[in-house]
Short mmCIF file of C-alpha atoms and ligand atoms in Angstrom, two decimals:
data_model
loop_
_atom_site.label_atom_id
_atom_site.label_comp_id
_atom_site.label_asym_id
_atom_site.label_seq_id
_atom_site.Cartn_x
_atom_site.Cartn_y
_atom_site.Cartn_z
CA MET A 5 257.64 87.35 79.16
CA ARG A 6 254.07 87.31 80.37
CA ILE A 7 253.61 90.26 82.68
CA VAL A 8 250.72 91.24 84.93
CA VAL A 9 250.44 94.97 85.70
CA THR A 10 248.03 95.88 88.49
CA GLY A 11 246.82 99.45 88.19
CA GLY A 12 247.79 99.16 84.53
CA ALA A 13 245.29 101.81 83.40
CA GLY A 14 246.70 104.42 85.76
CA PHE A 15 249.28 107.06 84.95
CA LEU A 16 252.42 105.00 85.60
CA GLY A 17 250.74 101.67 84.83
CA SER A 18 249.69 102.75 81.34
CA HIS A 19 253.20 103.94 80.48
CA LEU A 20 254.62 100.65 81.78
CA CYS A 21 252.12 98.62 79.72
CA THR A 22 252.98 100.64 76.61
CA ARG A 23 256.74 100.09 76.97
CA LEU A 24 256.27 96.40 77.74
CA VAL A 25 254.10 95.79 74.67
CA GLU A 26 256.62 97.72 72.54
CA ASP A 27 259.40 95.55 73.96
CA GLY A 28 257.60 92.39 72.80
CA HIS A 29 256.09 91.17 76.06
CA ASP A 30 252.61 89.80 76.72
CA VAL A 31 250.79 92.16 79.06
CA LEU A 32 247.75 91.56 81.22
CA CYS A 33 246.55 94.89 82.60
CA LEU A 34 244.32 94.78 85.68
CA ASP A 35 242.52 97.88 86.92
CA ASN A 36 239.34 98.66 88.83
CA PHE A 37 239.22 102.17 87.27
CA CYS A 38 239.04 103.76 90.67
CA THR A 39 241.54 106.42 89.60
CA GLY A 40 242.79 104.88 86.34
CA VAL A 41 240.80 105.18 83.11
CA PRO A 42 240.45 102.82 80.10
CA ARG A 43 241.36 105.78 77.87
CA ASN A 44 244.94 105.55 79.15
CA VAL A 45 245.44 102.18 77.43
CA GLU A 46 243.05 102.70 74.51
CA HIS A 47 245.98 102.73 72.08
CA LEU A 48 246.92 99.19 73.17
CA LEU A 49 243.48 97.62 73.01
CA GLY A 50 243.71 96.15 69.51
CA HIS A 51 247.11 94.62 70.18
CA ASP A 52 247.25 90.82 70.38
CA ARG A 53 249.83 90.91 73.18
CA PHE A 54 247.74 93.20 75.39
CA ARG A 55 244.66 92.48 77.45
CA LEU A 56 242.75 94.80 79.75
CA VAL A 57 240.61 93.25 82.49
CA LYS A 58 238.51 95.18 84.98
CA ALA A 59 239.45 93.68 88.32
CA ASP A 60 239.78 94.85 91.89
CA VAL A 61 242.96 93.30 93.30
CA THR A 62 241.72 94.13 96.79
CA ASP A 63 239.10 91.36 96.36
CA TYR A 64 241.14 88.73 94.58
CA VAL A 65 243.62 88.36 91.73
CA HIS A 66 242.55 85.70 89.29
CA VAL A 67 244.91 85.07 86.38
CA THR A 68 245.13 81.93 84.27
CA GLY A 69 248.27 80.73 82.50
CA ASP A 70 251.94 81.39 83.10
CA VAL A 71 253.12 84.58 84.71
CA ASP A 72 256.79 85.66 84.73
CA LEU A 73 256.51 89.07 86.37
CA VAL A 74 253.93 90.88 88.50
CA LEU A 75 254.21 94.68 88.64
CA HIS A 76 252.01 95.82 91.51
CA PHE A 77 251.11 99.43 90.70
CA ALA A 78 247.48 99.57 91.82
CA SER A 79 246.80 102.39 94.29
CA PRO A 80 245.40 105.89 94.42
CA ALA A 81 248.60 107.94 94.43
CA SER A 82 247.85 111.64 94.43
CA PRO A 83 247.23 113.26 97.81
CA ILE A 84 243.68 114.37 96.96
CA ASP A 85 242.85 110.88 95.67
CA TYR A 86 244.04 109.06 98.73
CA LEU A 87 242.51 111.64 101.05
CA GLU A 88 239.17 111.01 99.32
CA LEU A 89 239.68 107.24 99.23
CA PRO A 90 241.51 106.52 102.49
CA ILE A 91 240.11 103.06 103.12
CA GLU A 92 240.44 101.91 99.50
CA THR A 93 244.06 103.13 99.63
CA MET A 94 244.80 101.10 102.75
CA LYS A 95 243.01 98.06 101.37
CA VAL A 96 244.85 97.99 98.06
CA GLY A 97 248.19 98.57 99.81
CA SER A 98 247.56 95.70 102.21
CA LEU A 99 245.07 93.17 100.77
CA GLY A 100 245.90 94.08 97.17
CA THR A 101 249.61 93.58 97.83
CA LEU A 102 248.85 90.28 99.60
CA HIS A 103 246.89 89.02 96.59
CA ALA A 104 249.47 90.19 94.06
CA LEU A 105 252.23 88.52 96.10
CA GLY A 106 250.13 85.36 96.28
CA LEU A 107 249.88 85.30 92.50
CA ALA A 108 253.66 85.70 92.13
CA LYS A 109 254.27 82.94 94.67
CA GLU A 110 251.91 80.52 92.99
CA ARG A 111 253.39 81.07 89.51
CA GLY A 112 257.01 81.42 90.54
CA ALA A 113 257.03 84.95 89.10
CA ARG A 114 259.16 87.93 90.07
CA PHE A 115 257.18 90.52 92.01
CA VAL A 116 257.84 94.26 92.00
CA LEU A 117 256.14 96.56 94.48
CA ALA A 118 255.62 100.19 93.46
CA SER A 119 256.57 101.83 96.71
CA THR A 120 257.12 105.51 97.21
CA SER A 121 259.29 108.30 98.52
CA GLU A 122 256.36 108.81 100.93
CA THR A 123 257.82 105.96 102.98
CA TYR A 124 260.41 108.59 104.03
CA GLY A 125 257.60 110.91 105.23
CA ASP A 126 258.78 114.43 106.09
CA PRO A 127 262.44 113.41 105.89
CA GLN A 128 265.09 114.35 108.42
CA VAL A 129 267.83 113.02 106.15
CA HIS A 130 268.46 114.81 102.85
CA PRO A 131 268.80 113.58 100.16
CA GLN A 132 267.08 110.32 101.00
CA THR A 133 269.07 107.10 100.80
CA GLU A 134 267.40 103.69 100.87
CA ASP A 135 268.72 102.90 104.35
CA TYR A 136 266.83 105.85 105.88
CA TRP A 137 263.79 104.57 107.83
CA GLY A 138 261.68 107.64 107.40
CA HIS A 139 259.67 110.08 109.46
CA VAL A 140 256.00 109.32 108.93
CA ASN A 141 252.99 110.41 110.98
CA PRO A 142 250.82 107.28 111.08
CA VAL A 143 247.72 109.10 112.35
CA GLY A 144 247.82 112.14 110.03
CA PRO A 145 245.73 112.27 106.85
CA ARG A 146 248.65 111.17 104.65
CA GLY A 147 249.24 108.18 106.92
CA VAL A 148 246.77 106.10 104.90
CA TYR A 149 249.06 106.14 101.88
CA ASP A 150 252.43 106.22 103.63
CA GLU A 151 251.62 103.41 106.02
CA ALA A 152 249.88 101.28 103.38
CA LYS A 153 253.06 101.44 101.29
CA ARG A 154 255.25 100.76 104.32
CA PHE A 155 253.06 97.77 105.18
CA GLY A 156 253.35 96.65 101.55
CA GLU A 157 257.15 96.80 101.79
CA ALA A 158 257.11 94.73 105.00
CA LEU A 159 254.74 92.18 103.48
CA THR A 160 256.89 91.95 100.35
CA MET A 161 259.96 91.23 102.49
CA ALA A 162 257.98 88.63 104.48
CA TYR A 163 257.11 86.78 101.24
CA ARG A 164 260.74 86.93 100.19
CA ARG A 165 262.00 85.59 103.51
CA THR A 166 259.25 83.08 104.19
CA HIS A 167 258.21 81.89 100.74
CA ASP A 168 261.36 82.63 98.77
CA VAL A 169 259.50 84.78 96.25
CA ASN A 170 261.79 86.80 93.97
CA THR A 171 260.61 90.19 95.16
CA GLY A 172 261.75 93.75 94.53
CA ILE A 173 260.75 97.11 95.99
CA VAL A 174 261.13 100.38 94.08
CA ARG A 175 260.63 103.70 95.84
CA ILE A 176 259.22 106.08 93.28
CA PHE A 177 259.75 109.83 93.62
CA ASN A 178 257.51 112.52 92.09
CA THR A 179 256.90 111.70 88.46
CA PHE A 180 255.12 113.66 85.75
CA GLY A 181 254.17 113.38 82.12
CA PRO A 182 251.36 112.86 79.64
CA ARG A 183 248.24 111.07 80.92
CA MET A 184 248.36 112.60 84.39
CA ARG A 185 244.83 113.67 85.15
CA PRO A 186 244.79 117.46 84.87
CA ASN A 187 242.59 117.53 87.98
CA ASP A 188 244.42 114.90 90.03
CA GLY A 189 245.45 117.64 92.45
CA ARG A 190 249.21 117.23 92.17
CA ALA A 191 251.41 120.24 91.74
CA ILE A 192 252.50 119.78 88.11
CA PRO A 193 249.12 118.99 86.53
CA ASN A 194 247.50 121.70 88.67
CA PHE A 195 250.05 124.32 87.65
CA ILE A 196 249.83 123.41 83.95
CA ARG A 197 246.03 123.37 83.93
CA GLN A 198 245.83 126.66 85.81
CA ALA A 199 248.41 128.31 83.56
CA ILE A 200 246.66 127.16 80.37
CA ASN A 201 243.28 128.31 81.65
CA GLY A 202 244.68 131.64 82.88
CA ASP A 203 243.53 130.79 86.41
CA PRO A 204 245.55 131.65 89.52
CA ILE A 205 248.37 129.16 90.11
CA THR A 206 247.89 127.71 93.59
CA VAL A 207 251.14 127.45 95.51
CA ALA A 208 250.86 125.85 98.94
CA GLY A 209 252.35 127.71 101.91
CA ASP A 210 255.25 129.95 100.95
CA GLY A 211 256.22 127.56 98.15
CA LYS A 212 259.68 126.94 99.60
CA GLN A 213 259.03 123.21 100.00
CA THR A 214 260.91 121.17 97.41
CA ARG A 215 260.31 118.12 95.27
CA SER A 216 262.52 116.37 92.73
CA VAL A 217 260.58 115.64 89.61
CA CYS A 218 261.20 112.88 87.08
CA TYR A 219 259.82 112.58 83.56
CA VAL A 220 257.75 109.43 83.21
CA GLU A 221 259.80 107.92 80.38
CA ASP A 222 262.93 107.91 82.55
CA LEU A 223 261.03 106.46 85.48
CA VAL A 224 259.56 103.62 83.41
CA ASP A 225 263.00 102.81 82.07
CA GLY A 226 264.44 102.64 85.60
CA ILE A 227 261.60 100.47 86.88
CA LEU A 228 261.84 98.00 84.01
CA ARG A 229 265.60 97.72 84.36
CA PHE A 230 265.05 96.97 88.04
CA ALA A 231 262.25 94.50 87.29
CA MET A 232 264.51 92.51 84.96
CA THR A 233 267.09 91.94 87.73
CA ASP A 234 266.69 89.84 90.87
CA HIS A 235 267.51 92.82 93.10
CA PRO A 236 265.38 92.95 96.27
CA GLY A 237 265.55 96.71 96.68
CA PRO A 238 264.36 98.94 98.09
CA MET A 239 265.78 101.09 95.31
CA ASN A 240 265.08 104.79 94.78
CA ILE A 241 263.98 105.67 91.25
CA GLY A 242 263.61 109.36 90.56
CA ASN A 243 265.34 112.45 89.27
CA PRO A 244 267.54 114.21 91.85
CA SER A 245 266.94 117.63 90.25
CA GLU A 246 265.29 119.43 93.17
CA ILE A 247 263.13 122.52 92.87
CA SER A 248 260.92 124.62 95.15
CA MET A 249 257.20 124.68 94.39
CA LEU A 250 257.25 128.45 93.91
CA ASP A 251 260.05 128.18 91.33
CA LEU A 252 258.24 125.29 89.63
CA ALA A 253 255.04 127.35 89.39
CA GLY A 254 256.93 130.28 87.79
CA TRP A 255 258.79 127.96 85.41
CA ILE A 256 255.58 126.28 84.22
CA ARG A 257 253.86 129.65 83.83
CA ASP A 258 256.72 130.84 81.60
CA LEU A 259 256.75 127.65 79.52
CA VAL A 260 252.99 127.91 78.98
CA GLY A 261 253.38 131.62 78.18
CA SER A 262 250.64 132.44 80.67
CA GLU A 263 249.89 135.55 82.68
CA SER A 264 248.28 133.68 85.56
CA GLU A 265 248.97 135.18 88.96
CA ILE A 266 250.42 133.12 91.78
CA SER A 267 247.94 132.51 94.58
CA PHE A 268 249.16 131.21 97.93
CA ILE A 269 246.94 128.58 99.50
CA GLU A 270 247.06 126.68 102.75
CA ARG A 271 249.76 124.05 103.04
CA PRO A 272 248.34 120.52 103.48
CA THR A 273 248.85 118.74 106.81
CA ASP A 274 252.16 116.87 107.07
CA ASP A 275 253.27 118.11 103.63
CA PRO A 276 256.97 117.10 103.43
CA ALA A 277 259.36 120.07 103.39
CA VAL A 278 261.96 118.49 101.11
CA ARG A 279 262.41 115.46 98.94
CA ARG A 280 265.30 114.34 96.79
CA PRO A 281 266.39 110.81 95.92
CA ASP A 282 269.94 109.61 96.31
CA ILE A 283 270.12 107.41 93.22
CA THR A 284 273.61 106.02 93.71
CA LEU A 285 272.22 102.50 94.13
CA ALA A 286 270.24 102.66 90.86
CA ARG A 287 273.22 104.17 89.03
CA GLU A 288 275.60 101.48 90.25
CA THR A 289 273.25 98.50 90.00
CA LEU A 290 271.24 99.29 86.88
CA GLY A 291 273.51 101.78 85.11
CA TRP A 292 270.42 103.97 85.15
CA GLN A 293 269.95 107.67 85.57
CA PRO A 294 267.41 110.13 84.17
CA VAL A 295 268.28 111.47 80.74
CA VAL A 296 265.30 113.73 79.96
CA GLU A 297 265.84 117.34 81.06
CA VAL A 298 263.04 118.47 83.36
CA GLU A 299 262.30 121.41 81.05
CA ASP A 300 261.97 119.09 78.06
CA GLY A 301 259.66 116.83 80.07
CA LEU A 302 257.57 119.82 81.12
CA ARG A 303 257.28 120.96 77.50
CA ARG A 304 256.11 117.51 76.41
CA THR A 305 253.59 117.37 79.25
CA ILE A 306 252.27 120.84 78.47
CA ALA A 307 251.91 119.83 74.81
CA TRP A 308 249.86 116.78 75.83
CA PHE A 309 247.61 118.89 78.06
CA ARG A 310 247.06 121.30 75.16
CA GLU A 311 246.07 118.37 72.96
CA HIS A 312 243.39 117.43 75.50
CA PRO A 313 241.47 120.66 76.08
CA GLU A 314 238.39 118.69 77.15
CA LEU A 315 240.32 117.37 80.17
CA VAL A 316 241.98 120.66 80.99
CA ARG A 317 238.74 122.68 80.87
CA VAL A 318 236.90 120.35 83.26
CA GLY A 319 239.44 121.28 85.90
N1 UDP B 29 251.21 121.86 95.81
C1 UDP B 29 251.03 123.21 95.52
N2 UDP B 29 249.95 123.56 94.78
C2 UDP B 29 249.05 122.68 94.29
C3 UDP B 29 249.25 121.31 94.56
C4 UDP B 29 250.36 120.94 95.31
O1 UDP B 29 251.84 124.05 95.93
O2 UDP B 29 248.09 123.11 93.61
C5 UDP B 29 252.39 121.49 96.60
C6 UDP B 29 252.12 120.50 97.72
O3 UDP B 29 251.69 121.16 98.90
C7 UDP B 29 253.49 119.86 97.88
C8 UDP B 29 254.05 119.87 96.46
O4 UDP B 29 253.28 120.84 95.75
O5 UDP B 29 254.30 120.66 98.70
C9 UDP B 29 253.96 118.56 95.75
O6 UDP B 29 252.64 118.10 95.88
P1 UDP B 29 252.05 116.91 95.02
O7 UDP B 29 250.61 116.79 95.37
O8 UDP B 29 252.40 117.09 93.60
O9 UDP B 29 252.83 115.60 95.48
P2 UDP B 29 253.43 115.06 96.86
O10 UDP B 29 254.88 115.11 96.65
O11 UDP B 29 253.01 115.96 98.00
O12 UDP B 29 252.88 113.70 96.98
#
């Protein structure tokens, strides 16, 4: 298959590109390097089935030749990134999704939208099932990401209903692994970087808020299984193993073997209290469920961070 990955040089995008090339597909990776970096796909650059093009899908998506699948993964995705880039985030979620859908429509390709557990906001239903409509504050600081993704979902369904495009929506829950930017501001890279550097580990609020964290390899496998079906979604992809941020901080500190102290910092506005995917749909439809133990994933991620001291030291 010939596959276009928008945001292909980002954290998830680069892992998707790698798997797709390994599986024998032709991959065109588009990225404007707003939060992604060419280094993430450096290992693929010499490959004759991989091409990296600097492009901003918010402006236009220009691709020549056949396309079988469009994976639309372009977007700032960590809270500090989208708080710093609120308008870019809304533009790529709206105009970028419009352009990527237009490409899929024109080429008769399947389209997969990388949506998010953030569409559930600060959820009042737990765990979250796909039929839950969510609890999002549109005018809070996180609204730029949450609402852009919700708009993207609505637009994707409009293209399906109006133009008969073979679309699919995946809702991605917290994911971690190698190639996360150690300074991207998310809990896991922050905790690992702080533990390695012996700096205080910053836990927001009282640390009782929970997330359910999935190792990237499992996530990529779930997404690609979904992409190869004609399922419209939305489908949750994530690991239901739920943990509080305080416990996660202690766990990472132990795995790193660090003596960092825990430092409690202010909780961000509208920070969701809980999050856990109900993955019954993915289990039944794709026969998929995470297989990497969170501890094993954390060990592999810590090992990668240790191999990149230049990134970890910059902070
Ligand atoms: N968090 C934290 N310390 C940090 C960064 C994040 O305690 O240094 C908390 C954050 O407030 C949230 C959780 O960790 O409750 C997960 O945040 P993250 O940014 O990883 O992703 P989110 O799920 O909020 O998009």
